[in-house]
Amino acid sequence: MVLLRLGVVVDRGIVWIIGLLLVTLSACQTNVERAYPSRPLTVIVPWKAGGGTDTATRALAAVLQDELGQPVNVVNRTGGGGIVGHYALSQAQPDGYTLGAITVEITMMHWTGLTPLDYTDYSPIALVTVNPSAITVRSDAPWDNVHDLIAALRENPGTLTASGTSLGGIWDLCRIGFLEAVGLDQSAMPWVPSQGAAPALQELLAGGVDVVTSALAEADALRRAGRVRTLALMANERLSVAPDVPTLKELGIDYASEGGWMVLAAPANLPNARLELLRVAVWNASRQPEFSVPLERAGFRLQHLTGDALQSFLREEDDRNGILLNEAGLAL
Amino acid sequence: MTFVSWESVLALIVGALYGALFGAVPGLTATLAVALFIPVAFFLDATIALPAIIAISSVAIYAGDVGSAIARIPGTPASAAYADELHNLSRSRGVLYGLGISALGSSVGGILGTLVLAGGALALATLAAMFSSFEYFWIAVLGLSAGIFASGRHLLKGFASLLIGLLLSTVGVDPTLGYPRFHFGNPAFLGGLDYIAVMIGLFGFSEVLYHMGAGTKSAPAAHASIHRKALSNFYAGPLKLIRKTRKLVIRSSLFGIFVGFLPGAGADIGSWVACSLEKLTAKRKKNEERVVLAGVSSNNAAVASAWIPALSLGLPGDTVTAMVLGVFMMKGVTPGPLLFQEQMPLIWILFGTFLIANLLLLPTVGLLTARIAGTALRLPFNLLLPIIAAACVTGAYAINHNPLDVGIMILMGAVALMLRRGGFPLAQVVLGMVLGPILEQHFMVSAIKSNWNPLSFFERPIALVLMGACVATVILGIIAHKRRLTGRDKGS
Amino acid sequence: MPYNSVYLRIPGIVFLILAAAIWLGTRSFPSLPEGYPGPELFPNVLAFLLALAGIGLFWRPSAEVDTTTQRLRGTGITRILGGLSGALLFLLINPWTSIGAAAGVTCLVCGVAMRARIRAVLITSAATGIVIHLLFSGLLAL
């Protein structure tokens, strides 16, 4: 009996040794230098599968892998209002094999003290999409245009409510910026937090809120279905997918916001040669009609910025969102 | 335009197999399966992409039960409601019988859901558009009370399990106000705990740990008989049962349809209400089959009805339909009432594939997966157990590629050992985690919207009806519970 | 049944401690303007209910526990600890390389396998490792 036990122990020992050998072998296998990229790339998306950022990133990854000649895999690291995914990307090796989508939230979260991360913790490769905000109301709402809505807000400030995302989220900042541009206090149209654009639109349909200031892309299905009307777009120019929706500037209101945007980035200190290679690849990939046509139809605006232009875009966004969050009373 | 092409048939079959794989592997979900398929869908015609997505999601929901049958690892929170019953059934009467009930029950539920989708989508969509945060709040309360009364003889223990789940859901950034809670200074916690990781730990890993501790003598009885009479076990027995209990199946499917078409409420609540009603009215322990049937039929009925708001309003009901809407928009197809007039061929393809997926694919792919599951169970138990352990660990890792999820899964496995010893039900923890954010969010939104006027929760007509349903559930639940307890005492 | 009620009295006490900890932990949370409760409301309501449940369990522990579970003994507990550490080992091995996950799983399967013949254990663990590697790196390309 004792011998039997001993036998089992010895057997178990052999198993462990073989297992450990396997592990060491696998650890040694990789450290061979080859031309970049020599193995599959991973792209981290900080938002859940099926959302706007996820859709755009997966579409980009599908064309990018032809450009790079290596598979590009998309991984969702969700939660915490995007913090988890952004954090994971900033902690990854800057070897060009882990990329990620960084979104407008990276210029907001450090102001509210949620995370010390900001856009300087990444090597931005290229701006890929922007998602301008739109002012959306129920189709039976009494206002025909934005000016009617503003008049109603002036007459009875505080009676109409708006929603679109959580408190201090990007669509909340768009609301504050819009109200400020027309000379109203932000309490003229208080914010009702929601878990995202879809729940906010559900509230809008059910009469729980009066206005939704989310991306046009997110309200577009409802708009085309005739359930909601989009009064105006907070962008510099109209979107090809909704040519009949005027911009605020056309209506005489000096306010435009990029809304939600997505930048493909690598962790900070990516070697310059790899950054260049990726820039060219993304530029070529984003011109492919397989990528651009479906995304534009879905309401995204494709906009390409790299290098210094991208850096100054990020800096401007960061400053502006800091001011808006301060006005919202949410900044530290 | 031809309705049926070889490509779409192929898409259906491949989609079904793909969905079966994703549903059966713990940690992989229908949502992930569809998300991986979406870039491919960009290049495909809508008549091929849609059948594939329908096949993936219908089969993946059923295949989530395979884990319950083999190792008590439910694939979705909805299937956690009846995981214990399905596992016991598969042990006592064989995996083929257990999964037969699951597949055929899903199939019937799915067909009923499709009929409602085809017949009443526009009318139901108008109803769905009337639900605001007040109504969602009461729906969440209804789901929680159903959870308590589904917990068997000790309501207090079920209540405690539910509270643990609700508490776990508060970890991370507060969904409405954006304030980080209980993150212990670790940014990985800000995203909250993943309920699938918790579920794998509570059910699967705790089972592994328990059997390790109790030794091989605890191994379940041999499943030797399962391969004999496969067809009668998988088809004939469950079919007879469904015919006998058709009222139950229809009622449960209606629950699934009702909750399924509300955007964001999810299939889980419908399945829980259906199961708990069945557990409450149970006279003997023998009704495990009925509980499973109630759960699976409402589960798959919800898959079809989740398409109602997406098609007729343009509002996605869950992540899968959100991605479907994305495909629609990219193909230039406009959802809404006009869809039903202008895109009739597409609508027919949609209904047709739903029917085919439920009538043909579920029973056949179901048998295939059940046979594979049966073969897996032929392995000696002391080799099967480590494989289950490996599936738990990699499953938890696969959800988010987050090592923290694996740690949470391991911790939950240990906690579940103690909870099981004290007789606390485990499924309620999962229910609490799923409903916690819905409950809190809709409460806070309602309160902020109405300036903290408590009366506003009772002002809207549908909210009042739902509140009435909650009160009725509690009263009937307590009466049935009392009667059951006294009945048992007399009997014993 | 003094032995079994321990399994309810101890959770009862744990619940009470947990409730107190939550109450303390939420005191630093901010409130909404005008004094309305904010992020601390929901956890505090839960803590209150948890305290009630804890008192209930401690006061009237219904002696019934799950009769299908067996009482664990010393060697069993050691083996459970072995299983836990096997899973933790996976966490250590996993980040190493692209096949770290498969290697970790192979080790885990070896570790958890009980009293089986050595050849069977080796074959099973190698097969599981390969299947998982193919599934995750090959097919799903995660």
Coordinates of N, CA, C and O in Angstrom, one line a residue, chain B residues 249-371:
Chain B
V249 N -45.3 24.9 -21.8 CA -44.4 25.4 -22.8 C -44.9 26.7 -23.4 O -44.1 27.6 -23.5
I250 N -46.2 26.8 -23.7 CA -46.7 28.0 -24.3 C -46.6 29.1 -23.3 O -46.1 30.2 -23.6
R251 N -46.9 28.9 -22.0 CA -46.9 29.9 -21.0 C -45.4 30.4 -20.9 O -45.2 31.7 -20.9
S252 N -44.5 29.5 -20.8 CA -43.1 29.9 -20.6 C -42.6 30.7 -21.8 O -41.9 31.7 -21.6
S253 N -43.0 30.2 -23.0 CA -42.5 31.0 -24.2 C -43.1 32.4 -24.2 O -42.4 33.3 -24.6
L254 N -44.3 32.5 -23.7 CA -44.9 33.9 -23.7 C -44.1 34.8 -22.7 O -43.9 35.9 -23.0
F255 N -43.7 34.2 -21.6 CA -42.8 35.0 -20.7 C -41.6 35.4 -21.4 O -41.2 36.6 -21.3
G256 N -41.0 34.5 -22.1 CA -39.7 34.8 -22.8 C -40.0 35.9 -23.8 O -39.2 36.8 -24.0
I257 N -41.1 35.7 -24.6 CA -41.4 36.7 -25.6 C -41.6 38.1 -25.0 O -41.1 39.1 -25.5
F258 N -42.3 38.1 -23.9 CA -42.7 39.4 -23.3 C -41.5 40.1 -22.8 O -41.3 41.3 -23.1
V259 N -40.6 39.5 -22.1 CA -39.4 40.2 -21.7 C -38.4 40.4 -22.8 O -37.7 41.4 -22.8
G260 N -38.4 39.5 -23.7 CA -37.4 39.5 -24.8 C -37.5 40.8 -25.7 O -36.6 41.3 -26.1
F261 N -38.8 41.2 -25.9 CA -38.9 42.3 -26.9 C -38.7 43.7 -26.2 O -38.7 44.7 -26.9
L262 N -38.5 43.7 -24.9 CA -38.1 45.0 -24.3 C -36.6 45.2 -24.4 O -35.8 44.4 -23.9
P263 N -36.2 46.3 -25.1 CA -34.8 46.4 -25.3 C -34.1 46.6 -24.0 O -34.5 47.3 -23.1
G264 N -33.0 45.8 -23.8 CA -32.2 45.9 -22.6 C -32.6 45.1 -21.4 O -31.8 45.1 -20.5
A265 N -33.8 44.6 -21.4 CA -34.2 43.8 -20.2 C -33.6 42.4 -20.3 O -33.2 41.8 -19.3
G266 N -33.4 41.9 -21.5 CA -32.8 40.6 -21.7 C -33.6 39.4 -21.5 O -34.7 39.5 -20.9
A267 N -33.1 38.2 -22.0 CA -33.9 37.0 -21.9 C -33.9 36.4 -20.5 O -34.8 35.6 -20.2
D268 N -33.0 36.9 -19.7 CA -32.8 36.2 -18.4 C -34.1 36.3 -17.5 O -34.4 35.3 -16.9
I269 N -34.7 37.5 -17.5 CA -35.8 37.6 -16.5 C -37.0 36.7 -16.9 O -37.6 36.0 -16.0
G270 N -37.2 36.6 -18.2 CA -38.3 35.7 -18.7 C -38.1 34.3 -18.2 O -39.0 33.6 -17.7
S271 N -36.9 33.8 -18.4 CA -36.6 32.4 -18.1 C -36.7 32.2 -16.6 O -37.2 31.2 -16.1
W272 N -36.2 33.2 -15.8 CA -36.3 33.1 -14.4 C -37.7 33.0 -13.8 O -38.0 32.2 -13.0
V273 N -38.6 33.9 -14.4 CA -40.0 33.9 -14.0 C -40.6 32.6 -14.3 O -41.3 32.0 -13.5
A274 N -40.4 32.1 -15.5 CA -41.0 30.8 -15.9 C -40.5 29.7 -15.0 O -41.4 28.9 -14.6
C275 N -39.2 29.6 -14.7 CA -38.7 28.5 -13.9 C -39.3 28.6 -12.5 O -39.6 27.6 -11.9
S276 N -39.3 29.9 -12.0 CA -39.7 30.0 -10.6 C -41.1 29.6 -10.4 O -41.5 29.0 -9.4
L277 N -42.0 30.0 -11.4 CA -43.4 29.7 -11.3 C -43.5 28.1 -11.3 O -44.3 27.6 -10.5
E278 N -42.7 27.5 -12.1 CA -42.8 26.0 -12.1 C -42.3 25.4 -10.8 O -42.9 24.4 -10.3
K279 N -41.2 26.0 -10.2 CA -40.7 25.4 -9.0 C -41.7 25.6 -7.9 O -41.8 24.7 -7.0
L280 N -42.4 26.7 -7.9 CA -43.3 27.0 -6.8 C -44.5 26.1 -6.9 O -45.0 25.6 -5.8
T281 N -45.1 25.9 -8.1 CA -46.3 25.0 -8.1 C -45.9 23.6 -8.1 O -46.8 22.7 -8.2
A282 N -44.7 23.2 -8.0 CA -44.3 21.8 -8.0 C -44.9 21.1 -6.8 O -44.9 21.6 -5.7
K283 N -45.4 19.9 -7.1 CA -45.9 19.1 -6.0 C -44.9 18.1 -5.5 O -44.8 17.8 -4.4
R284 N -44.1 17.6 -6.5 CA -43.1 16.6 -6.0 C -41.7 17.1 -6.6 O -41.6 18.0 -7.4
K285 N -40.7 16.3 -6.2 CA -39.4 16.6 -6.7 C -39.3 16.2 -8.2 O -38.3 16.6 -8.9
K286 N -40.3 15.5 -8.7 CA -40.1 14.9 -10.0 C -40.2 15.9 -11.1 O -40.1 15.5 -12.3
N287 N -40.5 17.1 -10.8 CA -40.8 18.0 -11.9 C -39.6 18.7 -12.5 O -39.7 19.8 -13.1
E288 N -38.4 18.1 -12.3 CA -37.2 18.7 -12.9 C -37.4 18.9 -14.4 O -36.9 19.9 -14.9
E289 N -38.0 17.9 -15.0 CA -38.2 18.0 -16.5 C -39.0 19.3 -16.8 O -38.7 20.0 -17.8
R290 N -40.0 19.5 -16.0 CA -40.9 20.7 -16.3 C -40.1 22.0 -16.1 O -40.3 22.9 -16.9
V291 N -39.3 22.1 -15.1 CA -38.5 23.3 -14.8 C -37.6 23.6 -16.0 O -37.5 24.7 -16.5
V292 N -36.9 22.5 -16.5 CA -36.0 22.7 -17.6 C -36.7 23.1 -18.8 O -36.3 24.1 -19.5
L293 N -37.9 22.5 -19.1 CA -38.7 22.8 -20.2 C -39.1 24.3 -20.2 O -39.1 25.0 -21.2
A294 N -39.6 24.7 -19.0 CA -40.0 26.1 -18.9 C -38.9 27.0 -19.2 O -39.0 28.0 -19.9
G295 N -37.7 26.7 -18.7 CA -36.5 27.6 -18.9 C -36.1 27.7 -20.3 O -36.0 28.8 -20.9
V296 N -35.9 26.5 -21.0 CA -35.4 26.5 -22.3 C -36.4 27.1 -23.3 O -36.0 27.9 -24.2
S297 N -37.7 26.9 -23.1 CA -38.6 27.4 -24.1 C -38.6 28.9 -24.0 O -38.7 29.6 -25.0
S298 N -38.6 29.5 -22.8 CA -38.7 30.9 -22.7 C -37.4 31.5 -23.2 O -37.4 32.6 -23.7
N299 N -36.3 30.8 -23.0 CA -35.0 31.2 -23.4 C -34.9 31.5 -24.9 O -34.5 32.6 -25.4
N300 N -35.3 30.5 -25.7 CA -35.2 30.7 -27.1 C -36.3 31.5 -27.7 O -36.2 32.1 -28.8
A301 N -37.5 31.5 -27.0 CA -38.5 32.4 -27.5 C -38.0 33.9 -27.5 O -38.3 34.7 -28.4
A302 N -37.2 34.2 -26.4 CA -36.7 35.5 -26.3 C -35.7 35.9 -27.4 O -35.6 37.0 -27.8
V303 N -35.0 34.9 -27.9 CA -34.0 35.1 -29.0 C -34.7 35.7 -30.2 O -34.3 36.7 -30.8
A304 N -35.9 35.1 -30.5 CA -36.6 35.7 -31.7 C -37.3 37.0 -31.4 O -37.2 37.9 -32.2
S305 N -37.8 37.1 -30.2 CA -38.6 38.4 -29.9 C -37.7 39.6 -29.7 O -38.1 40.7 -29.8
A306 N -36.4 39.3 -29.4 CA -35.4 40.4 -29.3 C -35.3 41.2 -30.6 O -34.8 42.3 -30.6
W307 N -35.7 40.5 -31.7 CA -35.6 41.2 -33.0 C -36.7 42.1 -33.2 O -36.7 42.9 -34.2
I308 N -37.8 42.1 -32.4 CA -38.9 42.9 -32.7 C -38.6 44.4 -32.6 O -38.8 45.1 -33.6
P309 N -38.0 44.9 -31.5 CA -37.7 46.3 -31.5 C -36.7 46.7 -32.6 O -36.7 47.8 -33.1
A310 N -35.7 45.8 -32.8 CA -34.7 46.1 -33.8 C -35.3 46.3 -35.2 O -35.0 47.3 -35.9
L311 N -36.2 45.4 -35.6 CA -36.8 45.5 -36.9 C -37.8 46.6 -37.1 O -37.8 47.3 -38.0
S312 N -38.6 46.8 -36.0 CA -39.7 47.7 -36.3 C -39.5 49.1 -35.7 O -40.2 50.0 -36.0
L313 N -38.5 49.2 -34.8 CA -38.3 50.5 -34.2 C -36.9 51.0 -34.7 O -36.6 52.2 -34.7
G314 N -36.0 50.1 -34.9 CA -34.6 50.5 -35.1 C -33.9 50.6 -33.8 O -32.8 51.3 -33.7
L315 N -34.4 50.0 -32.8 CA -33.8 50.1 -31.4 C -33.3 48.7 -31.1 O -34.1 47.7 -31.0
P316 N -32.0 48.4 -30.8 CA -31.5 47.1 -30.6 C -32.0 46.6 -29.2 O -32.0 47.3 -28.2
G317 N -32.4 45.3 -29.2 CA -32.9 44.7 -27.9 C -31.7 44.2 -27.1 O -31.7 44.2 -25.9
D318 N -30.7 43.7 -27.8 CA -29.5 43.2 -27.1 C -28.3 43.3 -28.0 O -28.4 44.0 -29.0
T319 N -27.1 42.8 -27.6 CA -25.9 43.1 -28.3 C -26.0 42.4 -29.7 O -25.5 43.0 -30.7
V320 N -26.6 41.2 -29.8 CA -26.6 40.6 -31.1 C -27.5 41.4 -32.0 O -27.0 41.6 -33.2
T321 N -28.6 41.8 -31.6 CA -29.5 42.6 -32.6 C -28.9 44.0 -32.8 O -29.1 44.5 -33.9
A322 N -28.1 44.5 -31.9 CA -27.4 45.8 -32.2 C -26.4 45.6 -33.4 O -26.3 46.4 -34.3
M323 N -25.7 44.4 -33.4 CA -24.8 44.1 -34.5 C -25.6 43.9 -35.8 O -25.2 44.3 -36.9
V324 N -26.8 43.2 -35.6 CA -27.6 43.0 -36.8 C -28.0 44.4 -37.4 O -28.0 44.6 -38.6
L325 N -28.4 45.3 -36.5 CA -28.8 46.6 -37.0 C -27.7 47.3 -37.8 O -27.9 47.9 -38.8
G326 N -26.4 47.1 -37.2 CA -25.2 47.6 -37.9 C -25.1 47.1 -39.3 O -24.9 47.8 -40.2
V327 N -25.3 45.8 -39.4 CA -25.3 45.1 -40.8 C -26.4 45.7 -41.7 O -26.1 46.1 -42.8
F328 N -27.6 45.9 -41.1 CA -28.7 46.5 -41.9 C -28.2 47.9 -42.5 O -28.4 48.2 -43.6
M329 N -27.7 48.7 -41.5 CA -27.4 50.1 -41.9 C -26.3 50.0 -43.0 O -26.4 50.8 -44.0
M330 N -25.3 49.1 -42.9 CA -24.3 49.1 -43.9 C -24.8 48.6 -45.2 O -24.2 48.9 -46.3
K331 N -25.8 47.8 -45.2 CA -26.4 47.3 -46.5 C -27.4 48.3 -47.0 O -28.1 48.0 -48.0
G332 N -27.6 49.4 -46.3 CA -28.5 50.4 -46.7 C -30.0 50.0 -46.5 O -30.9 50.5 -47.1
V333 N -30.2 49.0 -45.6 CA -31.6 48.6 -45.3 C -32.1 49.4 -44.1 O -31.4 49.5 -43.1
T334 N -33.3 50.0 -44.3 CA -33.8 50.8 -43.2 C -34.8 50.1 -42.4 O -35.8 49.6 -42.9
P335 N -34.5 50.0 -41.1 CA -35.5 49.3 -40.2 C -36.7 50.2 -40.0 O -36.6 51.4 -40.3
G336 N -37.7 49.7 -39.4 CA -38.9 50.5 -39.1 C -40.1 49.9 -39.8 O -40.0 48.9 -40.5
P337 N -41.3 50.5 -39.7 CA -42.5 50.0 -40.3 C -42.3 49.8 -41.8 O -42.9 48.9 -42.3
L338 N -41.6 50.7 -42.4 CA -41.4 50.6 -43.9 C -40.7 49.3 -44.3 O -40.9 48.8 -45.4
L339 N -39.9 48.8 -43.4 CA -39.1 47.5 -43.7 C -40.1 46.4 -44.1 O -39.8 45.6 -45.0
F340 N -41.3 46.4 -43.4 CA -42.2 45.3 -43.6 C -43.0 45.5 -44.9 O -43.7 44.6 -45.4
Q341 N -42.9 46.7 -45.5 CA -43.6 46.9 -46.8 C -42.6 46.9 -47.9 O -42.8 46.3 -49.0
E342 N -41.4 47.5 -47.7 CA -40.5 47.6 -48.8 C -39.5 46.4 -49.0 O -39.0 46.2 -50.1
Q343 N -39.2 45.8 -47.9 CA -38.2 44.7 -48.0 C -38.8 43.4 -47.7 O -38.3 42.6 -47.0
M344 N -39.9 43.1 -48.3 CA -40.6 41.8 -48.0 C -39.7 40.6 -48.3 O -39.7 39.7 -47.4
P345 N -39.0 40.5 -49.4 CA -38.1 39.3 -49.5 C -37.2 39.1 -48.4 O -37.1 38.0 -47.9
L346 N -36.6 40.2 -47.9 CA -35.7 40.1 -46.8 C -36.4 39.6 -45.5 O -35.9 38.7 -44.8
I347 N -37.6 40.1 -45.3 CA -38.4 39.7 -44.1 C -38.8 38.3 -44.2 O -38.7 37.5 -43.2
W348 N -39.1 37.8 -45.4 CA -39.5 36.4 -45.6 C -38.3 35.5 -45.3 O -38.4 34.5 -44.7
I349 N -37.1 35.9 -45.8 CA -35.9 35.2 -45.5 C -35.6 35.1 -44.0 O -35.3 34.0 -43.5
L350 N -35.9 36.2 -43.4 CA -35.6 36.3 -41.9 C -36.5 35.3 -41.2 O -36.1 34.5 -40.4
F351 N -37.8 35.4 -41.5 CA -38.8 34.5 -40.8 C -38.5 33.1 -41.2 O -38.5 32.2 -40.3
G352 N -38.2 32.9 -42.4 CA -37.9 31.5 -42.9 C -36.7 30.9 -42.2 O -36.8 29.8 -41.8
T353 N -35.6 31.7 -42.1 CA -34.5 31.1 -41.4 C -34.7 30.9 -40.0 O -34.2 29.9 -39.4
F354 N -35.5 31.7 -39.3 CA -35.8 31.5 -37.9 C -36.5 30.2 -37.8 O -36.2 29.3 -36.9
L355 N -37.5 29.9 -38.7 CA -38.2 28.6 -38.6 C -37.3 27.5 -38.9 O -37.4 26.5 -38.2
I356 N -36.5 27.6 -40.0 CA -35.6 26.5 -40.3 C -34.6 26.2 -39.2 O -34.4 25.1 -38.7
A357 N -34.1 27.3 -38.6 CA -33.1 27.2 -37.5 C -33.7 26.4 -36.4 O -33.1 25.6 -35.8
N358 N -35.0 26.7 -36.1 CA -35.6 26.1 -34.9 C -36.2 24.7 -35.2 O -36.1 23.8 -34.4
L359 N -36.7 24.5 -36.5 CA -37.3 23.3 -36.8 C -36.3 22.2 -37.2 O -36.5 21.0 -36.8
L360 N -35.3 22.6 -37.9 CA -34.4 21.6 -38.4 C -33.0 21.6 -37.7 O -32.5 20.6 -37.3
L361 N -32.5 22.8 -37.6 CA -31.1 22.9 -37.1 C -31.0 22.5 -35.7 O -30.1 21.7 -35.3
L362 N -31.9 23.1 -34.8 CA -31.8 22.8 -33.4 C -31.8 21.3 -33.1 O -31.0 20.7 -32.4
P363 N -32.8 20.5 -33.7 CA -32.9 19.1 -33.4 C -31.7 18.3 -33.9 O -31.2 17.4 -33.3
T364 N -31.2 18.7 -35.1 CA -30.1 17.9 -35.7 C -28.7 18.3 -35.0 O -28.0 17.4 -34.5
V365 N -28.4 19.6 -35.0 CA -27.2 20.0 -34.4 C -27.2 19.7 -32.9 O -26.2 19.3 -32.3
G366 N -28.4 19.7 -32.4 CA -28.6 19.4 -30.9 C -28.2 17.9 -30.7 O -27.5 17.6 -29.8
L367 N -28.7 17.0 -31.6 CA -28.3 15.6 -31.4 C -26.8 15.4 -31.5 O -26.2 14.7 -30.7
L368 N -26.2 16.1 -32.5 CA -24.8 16.0 -32.7 C -24.0 16.4 -31.4 O -23.2 15.7 -30.9
T369 N -24.4 17.6 -30.9 CA -23.7 18.1 -29.7 C -23.9 17.1 -28.5 O -23.0 16.9 -27.7
A370 N -25.2 16.6 -28.4 CA -25.5 15.7 -27.3 C -24.7 14.5 -27.4 O -24.2 13.9 -26.4
R371 N -24.5 14.0 -28.6 CA -23.7 12.7 -28.8 C -22.2 13.0 -28.4 O -21.6 12.2 -27.8

